[in-house]
PDB file of N, CA, C and O in Angstrom:
ATOM      1  N   MET A   1      -0.125 -17.716 -16.112  1.00 60.00           N
ATOM      2  CA  MET A   1       0.747 -16.716 -15.926  1.00 60.00           C
ATOM      3  C   MET A   1       0.487 -16.186 -14.586  1.00 60.00           C
ATOM      4  O   MET A   1      -0.356 -15.983 -14.103  1.00 60.00           O
ATOM      5  N   THR A   2       2.020 -15.989 -13.843  1.00 71.00           N
ATOM      6  CA  THR A   2       1.846 -15.201 -12.661  1.00 71.00           C
ATOM      7  C   THR A   2       1.366 -13.882 -12.406  1.00 71.00           C
ATOM      8  O   THR A   2       2.092 -13.271 -13.452  1.00 71.00           O
ATOM      9  N   THR A   3       0.700 -13.702 -11.584  1.00 83.00           N
ATOM     10  CA  THR A   3      -0.052 -12.395 -11.365  1.00 83.00           C
ATOM     11  C   THR A   3       0.439 -11.316 -10.164  1.00 83.00           C
ATOM     12  O   THR A   3       0.661 -10.487 -10.293  1.00 83.00           O
ATOM     13  N   HIS A   4       0.963 -12.150  -9.394  1.00 83.00           N
ATOM     14  CA  HIS A   4       1.459 -11.743  -8.462  1.00 83.00           C
ATOM     15  C   HIS A   4       3.069 -11.827  -7.886  1.00 83.00           C
ATOM     16  O   HIS A   4       3.640 -12.962  -8.408  1.00 83.00           O
ATOM     17  N   SER A   5       3.906 -10.845  -7.113  1.00 85.00           N
ATOM     18  CA  SER A   5       5.443 -10.967  -7.262  1.00 85.00           C
ATOM     19  C   SER A   5       5.636 -10.337  -5.577  1.00 85.00           C
ATOM     20  O   SER A   5       4.920 -10.012  -4.780  1.00 85.00           O
ATOM     21  N   HIS A   6       6.545 -11.253  -5.148  1.00 87.00           N
ATOM     22  CA  HIS A   6       7.415 -10.504  -3.867  1.00 87.00           C
ATOM     23  C   HIS A   6       8.714 -10.689  -4.062  1.00 87.00           C
ATOM     24  O   HIS A   6       9.494 -11.284  -4.034  1.00 87.00           O
ATOM     25  N   GLN A   7       9.154  -9.631  -5.015  1.00 91.00           N
ATOM     26  CA  GLN A   7      10.479  -9.454  -5.254  1.00 91.00           C
ATOM     27  C   GLN A   7      11.384  -8.902  -4.520  1.00 91.00           C
ATOM     28  O   GLN A   7      12.704  -8.935  -4.382  1.00 91.00           O
ATOM     29  N   PHE A   8      10.633  -7.843  -3.918  1.00 93.00           N
ATOM     30  CA  PHE A   8      11.247  -6.961  -2.823  1.00 93.00           C
ATOM     31  C   PHE A   8      12.088  -7.778  -1.848  1.00 93.00           C
ATOM     32  O   PHE A   8      13.255  -7.476  -1.515  1.00 93.00           O
ATOM     33  N   VAL A   9      11.258  -8.945  -1.187  1.00 93.00           N
ATOM     34  CA  VAL A   9      12.094  -9.502   0.147  1.00 93.00           C
ATOM     35  C   VAL A   9      13.007 -10.483  -0.705  1.00 93.00           C
ATOM     36  O   VAL A   9      14.002 -10.860   0.009  1.00 93.00           O
ATOM     37  N   GLU A  10      12.942 -10.931  -1.676  1.00 93.00           N
ATOM     38  CA  GLU A  10      14.194 -11.499  -2.362  1.00 93.00           C
ATOM     39  C   GLU A  10      15.366 -11.005  -2.883  1.00 93.00           C
ATOM     40  O   GLU A  10      16.506 -11.343  -2.637  1.00 93.00           O
ATOM     41  N   LYS A  11      15.369  -9.460  -3.181  1.00 94.00           N
ATOM     42  CA  LYS A  11      16.466  -8.572  -3.562  1.00 94.00           C
ATOM     43  C   LYS A  11      16.968  -7.565  -2.719  1.00 94.00           C
ATOM     44  O   LYS A  11      18.157  -7.223  -2.728  1.00 94.00           O
ATOM     45  N   PHE A  12      16.166  -7.560  -1.603  1.00 94.00           N
ATOM     46  CA  PHE A  12      16.455  -6.387  -0.429  1.00 94.00           C
ATOM     47  C   PHE A  12      17.613  -6.896   0.369  1.00 94.00           C
ATOM     48  O   PHE A  12      17.744  -8.223   0.842  1.00 94.00           O
ATOM     49  N   ASP A  13      18.579  -6.205   0.405  1.00 94.00           N
ATOM     50  CA  ASP A  13      19.997  -6.354   1.051  1.00 94.00           C
ATOM     51  C   ASP A  13      20.068  -5.519   2.326  1.00 94.00           C
ATOM     52  O   ASP A  13      21.195  -5.512   2.814  1.00 94.00           O
ATOM     53  N   GLY A  14      19.044  -4.688   2.578  1.00 92.00           N
ATOM     54  CA  GLY A  14      19.623  -3.473   3.407  1.00 92.00           C
ATOM     55  C   GLY A  14      18.886  -3.460   5.047  1.00 92.00           C
ATOM     56  O   GLY A  14      18.893  -4.793   5.110  1.00 92.00           O
ATOM     57  N   PHE A  15      18.719  -2.939   6.035  1.00 92.00           N
ATOM     58  CA  PHE A  15      18.622  -3.161   7.186  1.00 92.00           C
ATOM     59  C   PHE A  15      17.258  -3.471   7.249  1.00 92.00           C
ATOM     60  O   PHE A  15      16.327  -2.697   6.702  1.00 92.00           O
ATOM     61  N   VAL A  16      16.739  -4.344   8.165  1.00 95.00           N
ATOM     62  CA  VAL A  16      15.604  -4.781   8.562  1.00 95.00           C
ATOM     63  C   VAL A  16      15.118  -4.700  10.002  1.00 95.00           C
ATOM     64  O   VAL A  16      16.155  -5.146  11.092  1.00 95.00           O
ATOM     65  N   GLY A  17      14.530  -3.571  10.243  1.00 95.00           N
ATOM     66  CA  GLY A  17      14.326  -3.308  11.761  1.00 95.00           C
ATOM     67  C   GLY A  17      13.381  -1.852  11.842  1.00 95.00           C
ATOM     68  O   GLY A  17      13.502  -1.311  10.618  1.00 95.00           O
ATOM     69  N   PHE A  18      12.963  -1.869  12.799  1.00 94.00           N
ATOM     70  CA  PHE A  18      11.968  -0.318  12.856  1.00 94.00           C
ATOM     71  C   PHE A  18      12.522   0.665  13.904  1.00 94.00           C
ATOM     72  O   PHE A  18      13.334   0.173  14.945  1.00 94.00           O
ATOM     73  N   GLY A  19      12.530   1.632  13.490  1.00 95.00           N
ATOM     74  CA  GLY A  19      12.412   3.036  14.097  1.00 95.00           C
ATOM     75  C   GLY A  19      13.868   3.949  13.962  1.00 95.00           C
ATOM     76  O   GLY A  19      13.951   4.806  14.511  1.00 95.00           O
ATOM     77  N   LEU A  20      14.586   3.221  13.041  1.00 93.00           N
ATOM     78  CA  LEU A  20      15.724   3.980  12.351  1.00 93.00           C
ATOM     79  C   LEU A  20      15.539   5.471  11.779  1.00 93.00           C
ATOM     80  O   LEU A  20      15.783   6.379  11.889  1.00 93.00           O
ATOM     81  N   SER A  21      14.180   5.257  10.876  1.00 95.00           N
ATOM     82  CA  SER A  21      14.184   5.866   9.959  1.00 95.00           C
ATOM     83  C   SER A  21      13.047   5.371   9.070  1.00 95.00           C
ATOM     84  O   SER A  21      12.490   4.599   9.035  1.00 95.00           O
ATOM     85  N   ALA A  22      12.187   6.628   8.987  1.00 96.00           N
ATOM     86  CA  ALA A  22      11.158   6.639   7.884  1.00 96.00           C
ATOM     87  C   ALA A  22      11.166   5.393   6.561  1.00 96.00           C
ATOM     88  O   ALA A  22      10.454   4.341   6.493  1.00 96.00           O
ATOM     89  N   GLU A  23      12.685   5.610   6.142  1.00 95.00           N
ATOM     90  CA  GLU A  23      12.793   4.738   4.798  1.00 95.00           C
ATOM     91  C   GLU A  23      12.998   3.296   5.401  1.00 95.00           C
ATOM     92  O   GLU A  23      12.427   2.429   4.585  1.00 95.00           O
ATOM     93  N   SER A  24      13.680   2.764   6.211  1.00 96.00           N
ATOM     94  CA  SER A  24      13.569   1.757   6.779  1.00 96.00           C
ATOM     95  C   SER A  24      12.621   0.999   7.097  1.00 96.00           C
ATOM     96  O   SER A  24      12.253  -0.039   7.303  1.00 96.00           O
ATOM     97  N   ASP A  25      11.708   2.357   8.061  1.00 97.00           N
ATOM     98  CA  ASP A  25      10.599   1.164   8.459  1.00 97.00           C
ATOM     99  C   ASP A  25       9.661   1.163   7.709  1.00 97.00           C
ATOM    100  O   ASP A  25       9.401  -0.112   7.447  1.00 97.00           O
ATOM    101  N   MET A  26       9.556   1.675   6.231  1.00 96.00           N
ATOM    102  CA  MET A  26       8.683   1.152   5.067  1.00 96.00           C
ATOM    103  C   MET A  26       9.652  -0.064   4.685  1.00 96.00           C
ATOM    104  O   MET A  26       8.521  -0.857   4.245  1.00 96.00           O
ATOM    105  N   ASP A  27      10.997  -0.257   4.217  1.00 96.00           N
ATOM    106  CA  ASP A  27      11.663  -1.111   4.137  1.00 96.00           C
ATOM    107  C   ASP A  27      10.779  -2.630   4.734  1.00 96.00           C
ATOM    108  O   ASP A  27      10.724  -3.751   4.470  1.00 96.00           O
ATOM    109  N   THR A  28      11.216  -2.319   5.975  1.00 96.00           N
ATOM    110  CA  THR A  28      10.835  -3.337   6.969  1.00 96.00           C
ATOM    111  C   THR A  28       9.615  -3.960   6.971  1.00 96.00           C
ATOM    112  O   THR A  28       9.310  -4.957   6.972  1.00 96.00           O
ATOM    113  N   VAL A  29       8.591  -2.822   6.888  1.00 96.00           N
ATOM    114  CA  VAL A  29       7.076  -3.281   6.921  1.00 96.00           C
ATOM    115  C   VAL A  29       7.145  -4.155   5.341  1.00 96.00           C
ATOM    116  O   VAL A  29       6.618  -5.220   5.421  1.00 96.00           O
ATOM    117  N   ILE A  30       7.398  -3.843   4.278  1.00 96.00           N
ATOM    118  CA  ILE A  30       7.226  -4.496   3.009  1.00 96.00           C
ATOM    119  C   ILE A  30       7.594  -5.798   3.149  1.00 96.00           C
ATOM    120  O   ILE A  30       7.478  -6.679   2.988  1.00 96.00           O
ATOM    121  N   TYR A  31       9.094  -6.023   3.879  1.00 95.00           N
ATOM    122  CA  TYR A  31       9.846  -6.850   3.781  1.00 95.00           C
ATOM    123  C   TYR A  31       8.911  -7.920   4.704  1.00 95.00           C
ATOM    124  O   TYR A  31       9.033  -9.305   4.408  1.00 95.00           O
ATOM    125  N   TYR A  32       8.672  -7.797   5.450  1.00 96.00           N
ATOM    126  CA  TYR A  32       7.699  -8.236   6.829  1.00 96.00           C
ATOM    127  C   TYR A  32       6.263  -8.948   6.036  1.00 96.00           C
ATOM    128  O   TYR A  32       6.074 -10.138   6.705  1.00 96.00           O
ATOM    129  N   LEU A  33       5.853  -8.014   5.704  1.00 96.00           N
ATOM    130  CA  LEU A  33       4.616  -8.179   4.840  1.00 96.00           C
ATOM    131  C   LEU A  33       4.741  -9.653   3.718  1.00 96.00           C
ATOM    132  O   LEU A  33       3.796 -10.616   3.425  1.00 96.00           O
ATOM    133  N   GLN A  34       5.863  -9.223   3.022  1.00 95.00           N
ATOM    134  CA  GLN A  34       6.063 -10.471   2.041  1.00 95.00           C
ATOM    135  C   GLN A  34       6.271 -11.803   2.721  1.00 95.00           C
ATOM    136  O   GLN A  34       6.556 -12.964   2.326  1.00 95.00           O
ATOM    137  N   LYS A  35       7.344 -11.430   3.539  1.00 95.00           N
ATOM    138  CA  LYS A  35       7.665 -12.755   4.353  1.00 95.00           C
ATOM    139  C   LYS A  35       6.679 -13.287   5.094  1.00 95.00           C
ATOM    140  O   LYS A  35       6.617 -14.476   5.095  1.00 95.00           O
ATOM    141  N   PHE A  36       5.786 -12.634   5.829  1.00 95.00           N
ATOM    142  CA  PHE A  36       4.492 -13.511   6.364  1.00 95.00           C
ATOM    143  C   PHE A  36       3.649 -13.882   5.313  1.00 95.00           C
ATOM    144  O   PHE A  36       2.845 -14.749   5.554  1.00 95.00           O
ATOM    145  N   SER A  37       3.403 -13.542   3.901  1.00 94.00           N
ATOM    146  CA  SER A  37       2.606 -14.164   3.120  1.00 94.00           C
ATOM    147  C   SER A  37       2.937 -15.137   2.537  1.00 94.00           C
ATOM    148  O   SER A  37       2.264 -15.689   1.435  1.00 94.00           O
ATOM    149  N   ASP A  38       4.130 -15.756   3.016  1.00 94.00           N
ATOM    150  CA  ASP A  38       4.864 -16.718   1.936  1.00 94.00           C
ATOM    151  C   ASP A  38       3.812 -18.223   2.123  1.00 94.00           C
ATOM    152  O   ASP A  38       3.328 -18.325   3.514  1.00 94.00           O
ATOM    153  N   ASP A  39       3.612 -18.817   1.242  1.00 94.00           N
ATOM    154  CA  ASP A  39       2.946 -20.012   1.435  1.00 94.00           C
ATOM    155  C   ASP A  39       2.898 -21.080   2.460  1.00 94.00           C
ATOM    156  O   ASP A  39       2.175 -21.376   2.993  1.00 94.00           O
ATOM    157  N   GLN A  40       4.298 -21.392   2.752  1.00 96.00           N
ATOM    158  CA  GLN A  40       4.865 -21.966   3.758  1.00 96.00           C
ATOM    159  C   GLN A  40       4.486 -21.658   5.100  1.00 96.00           C
ATOM    160  O   GLN A  40       3.903 -22.212   6.047  1.00 96.00           O
ATOM    161  N   LEU A  41       4.438 -20.498   5.310  1.00 96.00           N
ATOM    162  CA  LEU A  41       4.492 -19.811   6.531  1.00 96.00           C
ATOM    163  C   LEU A  41       2.726 -19.973   6.793  1.00 96.00           C
ATOM    164  O   LEU A  41       2.448 -20.275   7.773  1.00 96.00           O
ATOM    165  N   MET A  42       1.832 -19.418   5.849  1.00 96.00           N
ATOM    166  CA  MET A  42       0.657 -19.207   6.130  1.00 96.00           C
ATOM    167  C   MET A  42      -0.231 -20.856   6.116  1.00 96.00           C
ATOM    168  O   MET A  42      -0.909 -20.962   6.668  1.00 96.00           O
ATOM    169  N   ALA A  43       0.552 -21.547   5.453  1.00 96.00           N
ATOM    170  CA  ALA A  43       0.255 -23.229   5.749  1.00 96.00           C
ATOM    171  C   ALA A  43       0.062 -23.666   7.149  1.00 96.00           C
ATOM    172  O   ALA A  43      -0.618 -24.167   7.790  1.00 96.00           O
ATOM    173  N   LEU A  44       1.391 -23.200   7.874  1.00 97.00           N
ATOM    174  CA  LEU A  44       1.563 -23.440   8.986  1.00 97.00           C
ATOM    175  C   LEU A  44       0.645 -22.515   9.940  1.00 97.00           C
ATOM    176  O   LEU A  44      -0.127 -23.241  10.813  1.00 97.00           O
ATOM    177  N   LEU A  45       0.777 -21.071   9.629  1.00 97.00           N
ATOM    178  CA  LEU A  45       0.038 -20.473  10.774  1.00 97.00           C
ATOM    179  C   LEU A  45      -1.703 -20.565  10.734  1.00 97.00           C
ATOM    180  O   LEU A  45      -2.362 -20.053  11.822  1.00 97.00           O
ATOM    181  N   ARG A  46      -2.437 -20.851   9.385  1.00 95.00           N
ATOM    182  CA  ARG A  46      -3.626 -20.798   9.217  1.00 95.00           C
ATOM    183  C   ARG A  46      -4.255 -21.999  10.116  1.00 95.00           C
ATOM    184  O   ARG A  46      -5.278 -21.958  10.564  1.00 95.00           O
ATOM    185  N   LYS A  47      -3.430 -22.720  10.617  1.00 95.00           N
ATOM    186  CA  LYS A  47      -3.820 -23.955  11.889  1.00 95.00           C
ATOM    187  C   LYS A  47      -3.604 -23.273  13.011  1.00 95.00           C
ATOM    188  O   LYS A  47      -4.521 -24.154  13.920  1.00 95.00           O
ATOM    189  N   ARG A  48      -3.200 -22.368  13.406  1.00 98.00           N
ATOM    190  CA  ARG A  48      -3.005 -22.007  14.722  1.00 98.00           C
ATOM    191  C   ARG A  48      -3.416 -20.510  15.197  1.00 98.00           C
ATOM    192  O   ARG A  48      -3.534 -20.174  16.069  1.00 98.00           O
ATOM    193  N   LEU A  49      -3.632 -19.686  13.727  1.00 97.00           N
ATOM    194  CA  LEU A  49      -4.524 -18.311  14.096  1.00 97.00           C
ATOM    195  C   LEU A  49      -5.946 -18.668  14.902  1.00 97.00           C
ATOM    196  O   LEU A  49      -6.579 -19.328  14.527  1.00 97.00           O
ATOM    197  N   THR A  50      -6.056 -17.964  15.654  1.00 98.00           N
ATOM    198  CA  THR A  50      -7.617 -17.576  16.577  1.00 98.00           C
ATOM    199  C   THR A  50      -8.527 -17.015  15.317  1.00 98.00           C
ATOM    200  O   THR A  50      -8.155 -16.189  14.567  1.00 98.00           O
ATOM    201  N   ASP A  51      -9.859 -17.272  15.760  1.00 97.00           N
ATOM    202  CA  ASP A  51     -10.772 -16.059  14.893  1.00 97.00           C
ATOM    203  C   ASP A  51     -10.123 -14.835  15.314  1.00 97.00           C
ATOM    204  O   ASP A  51     -10.454 -14.148  14.185  1.00 97.00           O
ATOM    205  N   GLU A  52     -10.019 -14.521  16.483  1.00 98.00           N
ATOM    206  CA  GLU A  52      -9.696 -13.064  16.778  1.00 98.00           C
ATOM    207  C   GLU A  52      -8.476 -12.442  15.753  1.00 98.00           C
ATOM    208  O   GLU A  52      -8.199 -11.653  15.509  1.00 98.00           O
ATOM    209  N   ASP A  53      -7.781 -13.511  15.674  1.00 98.00           N
ATOM    210  CA  ASP A  53      -6.276 -13.145  15.386  1.00 98.00           C
ATOM    211  C   ASP A  53      -6.820 -12.888  13.989  1.00 98.00           C
ATOM    212  O   ASP A  53      -6.265 -11.884  13.062  1.00 98.00           O
ATOM    213  N   ARG A  54      -7.542 -13.609  12.952  1.00 97.00           N
ATOM    214  CA  ARG A  54      -7.961 -13.748  11.469  1.00 97.00           C
ATOM    215  C   ARG A  54      -8.817 -12.329  11.119  1.00 97.00           C
ATOM    216  O   ARG A  54      -8.501 -11.559  10.332  1.00 97.00           O
ATOM    217  N   GLU A  55      -9.444 -12.064  12.272  1.00 98.00           N
ATOM    218  CA  GLU A  55     -10.241 -10.911  12.344  1.00 98.00           C
ATOM    219  C   GLU A  55      -9.342  -9.759  12.405  1.00 98.00           C
ATOM    220  O   GLU A  55      -9.721  -8.807  11.560  1.00 98.00           O
ATOM    221  N   ALA A  56      -8.649  -9.749  13.272  1.00 98.00           N
ATOM    222  CA  ALA A  56      -7.798  -8.796  13.419  1.00 98.00           C
ATOM    223  C   ALA A  56      -6.756  -8.168  11.929  1.00 98.00           C
ATOM    224  O   ALA A  56      -6.940  -7.220  11.408  1.00 98.00           O
ATOM    225  N   ILE A  57      -6.244  -9.219  11.557  1.00 97.00           N
ATOM    226  CA  ILE A  57      -5.516  -9.253  10.238  1.00 97.00           C
ATOM    227  C   ILE A  57      -6.342  -8.731   9.093  1.00 97.00           C
ATOM    228  O   ILE A  57      -5.885  -7.845   8.181  1.00 97.00           O
ATOM    229  N   PHE A  58      -7.532  -9.416   9.063  1.00 97.00           N
ATOM    230  CA  PHE A  58      -8.339  -8.776   7.917  1.00 97.00           C
ATOM    231  C   PHE A  58      -8.782  -7.239   7.927  1.00 97.00           C
ATOM    232  O   PHE A  58      -8.895  -6.946   7.120  1.00 97.00           O
ATOM    233  N   ASP A  59      -9.209  -7.236   9.197  1.00 98.00           N
ATOM    234  CA  ASP A  59      -9.474  -5.722   9.522  1.00 98.00           C
ATOM    235  C   ASP A  59      -8.747  -4.420   9.062  1.00 98.00           C
ATOM    236  O   ASP A  59      -8.893  -3.508   8.432  1.00 98.00           O
ATOM    237  N   LEU A  60      -6.889  -5.188   9.627  1.00 98.00           N
ATOM    238  CA  LEU A  60      -6.238  -4.239   9.470  1.00 98.00           C
ATOM    239  C   LEU A  60      -6.021  -4.038   7.582  1.00 98.00           C
ATOM    240  O   LEU A  60      -5.857  -2.765   7.687  1.00 98.00           O
ATOM    241  N   LEU A  61      -5.651  -5.257   7.166  1.00 97.00           N
ATOM    242  CA  LEU A  61      -5.455  -5.070   5.839  1.00 97.00           C
ATOM    243  C   LEU A  61      -6.676  -4.314   5.119  1.00 97.00           C
ATOM    244  O   LEU A  61      -6.231  -3.578   4.075  1.00 97.00           O
ATOM    245  N   SER A  62      -8.180  -4.638   5.065  1.00 98.00           N
ATOM    246  CA  SER A  62      -8.986  -4.379   4.362  1.00 98.00           C
ATOM    247  C   SER A  62      -9.097  -2.967   4.901  1.00 98.00           C
ATOM    248  O   SER A  62      -9.554  -1.797   3.864  1.00 98.00           O
ATOM    249  N   GLY A  63      -9.091  -2.244   6.010  1.00 98.00           N
ATOM    250  CA  GLY A  63      -9.170  -0.891   6.063  1.00 98.00           C
ATOM    251  C   GLY A  63      -8.036  -0.170   5.672  1.00 98.00           C
ATOM    252  O   GLY A  63      -8.247   1.125   5.142  1.00 98.00           O
ATOM    253  N   LEU A  64      -6.788  -0.740   5.432  1.00 98.00           N
ATOM    254  CA  LEU A  64      -5.639  -0.002   4.798  1.00 98.00           C
ATOM    255  C   LEU A  64      -6.118   0.233   3.423  1.00 98.00           C
ATOM    256  O   LEU A  64      -5.739   1.305   2.697  1.00 98.00           O
ATOM    257  N   LEU A  65      -6.543  -0.922   2.725  1.00 98.00           N
ATOM    258  CA  LEU A  65      -6.805  -0.676   1.162  1.00 98.00           C
ATOM    259  C   LEU A  65      -8.030   0.253   1.252  1.00 98.00           C
ATOM    260  O   LEU A  65      -7.717   1.120   0.015  1.00 98.00           O
ATOM    261  N   ARG A  66      -8.862   0.594   1.792  1.00 98.00           N
ATOM    262  CA  ARG A  66      -9.903   0.961   1.505  1.00 98.00           C
ATOM    263  C   ARG A  66      -9.334   2.774   2.060  1.00 98.00           C
ATOM    264  O   ARG A  66     -10.099   3.591   1.254  1.00 98.00           O
ATOM    265  N   ARG A  67      -8.867   2.970   3.114  1.00 98.00           N
ATOM    266  CA  ARG A  67      -8.046   4.151   2.953  1.00 98.00           C
ATOM    267  C   ARG A  67      -7.165   4.710   1.822  1.00 98.00           C
ATOM    268  O   ARG A  67      -7.071   5.783   1.782  1.00 98.00           O
ATOM    269  N   HIS A  68      -6.542   3.996   1.420  1.00 98.00           N
ATOM    270  CA  HIS A  68      -4.989   4.258   0.618  1.00 98.00           C
ATOM    271  C   HIS A  68      -5.630   3.965  -0.901  1.00 98.00           C
ATOM    272  O   HIS A  68      -4.482   4.432  -1.806  1.00 98.00           O
ATOM    273  N   LEU A  69      -6.394   3.377  -1.051  1.00 98.00           N
ATOM    274  CA  LEU A  69      -6.854   2.957  -2.706  1.00 98.00           C
ATOM    275  C   LEU A  69      -8.207   3.404  -2.871  1.00 98.00           C
ATOM    276  O   LEU A  69      -9.108   3.269  -2.270  1.00 98.00           O
ATOM    277  N   SER A  70      -8.013   4.023  -4.330  1.00 98.00           N
ATOM    278  CA  SER A  70      -9.197   4.331  -5.029  1.00 98.00           C
ATOM    279  C   SER A  70     -10.112   3.156  -5.476  1.00 98.00           C
ATOM    280  O   SER A  70      -9.065   2.161  -5.190  1.00 98.00           O
ATOM    281  N   GLU A  71     -11.334   3.088  -5.926  1.00 97.00           N
ATOM    282  CA  GLU A  71     -11.453   1.629  -6.467  1.00 97.00           C
ATOM    283  C   GLU A  71     -11.093   0.972  -7.305  1.00 97.00           C
ATOM    284  O   GLU A  71     -10.711  -0.057  -7.381  1.00 97.00           O
ATOM    285  N   PRO A  72     -10.834   2.016  -8.724  1.00 97.00           N
ATOM    286  CA  PRO A  72      -9.895   1.473  -9.591  1.00 97.00           C
ATOM    287  C   PRO A  72      -8.582   0.887  -9.631  1.00 97.00           C
ATOM    288  O   PRO A  72      -8.183  -0.305  -9.738  1.00 97.00           O
ATOM    289  N   GLU A  73      -7.790   1.434  -8.767  1.00 97.00           N
ATOM    290  CA  GLU A  73      -6.410   0.880  -8.180  1.00 97.00           C
ATOM    291  C   GLU A  73      -6.814  -0.433  -7.051  1.00 97.00           C
ATOM    292  O   GLU A  73      -6.015  -1.119  -7.508  1.00 97.00           O
ATOM    293  N   TYR A  74      -7.846  -0.502  -6.581  1.00 97.00           N
ATOM    294  CA  TYR A  74      -8.211  -1.718  -5.789  1.00 97.00           C
ATOM    295  C   TYR A  74      -8.379  -2.767  -6.661  1.00 97.00           C
ATOM    296  O   TYR A  74      -7.782  -3.619  -6.400  1.00 97.00           O
ATOM    297  N   HIS A  75      -8.819  -2.685  -7.488  1.00 96.00           N
ATOM    298  CA  HIS A  75      -9.263  -3.497  -8.660  1.00 96.00           C
ATOM    299  C   HIS A  75      -8.011  -3.834  -9.732  1.00 96.00           C
ATOM    300  O   HIS A  75      -7.412  -4.914  -9.793  1.00 96.00           O
ATOM    301  N   ARG A  76      -7.059  -2.905 -10.063  1.00 95.00           N
ATOM    302  CA  ARG A  76      -5.899  -3.240 -10.283  1.00 95.00           C
ATOM    303  C   ARG A  76      -4.859  -3.900  -9.941  1.00 95.00           C
ATOM    304  O   ARG A  76      -4.190  -4.771 -10.220  1.00 95.00           O
ATOM    305  N   TYR A  77      -4.290  -3.112  -8.594  1.00 94.00           N
ATOM    306  CA  TYR A  77      -3.240  -3.396  -7.835  1.00 94.00           C
ATOM    307  C   TYR A  77      -3.521  -4.663  -6.808  1.00 94.00           C
ATOM    308  O   TYR A  77      -2.445  -5.494  -6.801  1.00 94.00           O
ATOM    309  N   PHE A  78      -4.799  -4.680  -6.640  1.00 95.00           N
ATOM    310  CA  PHE A  78      -5.090  -5.911  -5.358  1.00 95.00           C
ATOM    311  C   PHE A  78      -5.817  -7.121  -6.110  1.00 95.00           C
ATOM    312  O   PHE A  78      -5.000  -8.134  -5.788  1.00 95.00           O
ATOM    313  N   LEU A  79      -6.554  -6.848  -6.799  1.00 94.00           N
ATOM    314  CA  LEU A  79      -7.636  -7.969  -7.317  1.00 94.00           C
ATOM    315  C   LEU A  79      -6.989  -8.398  -8.651  1.00 94.00           C
ATOM    316  O   LEU A  79      -7.017  -9.394  -8.875  1.00 94.00           O
ATOM    317  N   LYS A  80      -6.045  -7.456  -8.914  1.00 93.00           N
ATOM    318  CA  LYS A  80      -5.207  -7.737 -10.626  1.00 93.00           C
ATOM    319  C   LYS A  80      -6.230  -8.114 -11.454  1.00 93.00           C
ATOM    320  O   LYS A  80      -5.690  -9.048 -12.525  1.00 93.00           O
ATOM    321  N   GLU A  81      -7.430  -7.446 -11.407  1.00 92.00           N
ATOM    322  CA  GLU A  81      -8.054  -7.561 -12.715  1.00 92.00           C
ATOM    323  C   GLU A  81      -7.839  -6.615 -14.143  1.00 92.00           C
ATOM    324  O   GLU A  81      -7.171  -5.555 -13.992  1.00 92.00           O
TER     325      GLU A  81
END
């Protein structure tokens, strides 16, 4: 059974760009994150990312998760436990 989904990027037909409004900024962030995490793109990038790149990505994402999710939310929504 699949536990992860990326439906937003598949269905979104709005404006993709940053700086127009808070709503379009959030849509764009979601769109970029879902596109960025595509398996084929990650297979290509994993060979090219430097140690510093990987550390920066990990630090940004883990910091956001710590700041914005409670521990139960982290386990439910991120770890999918």
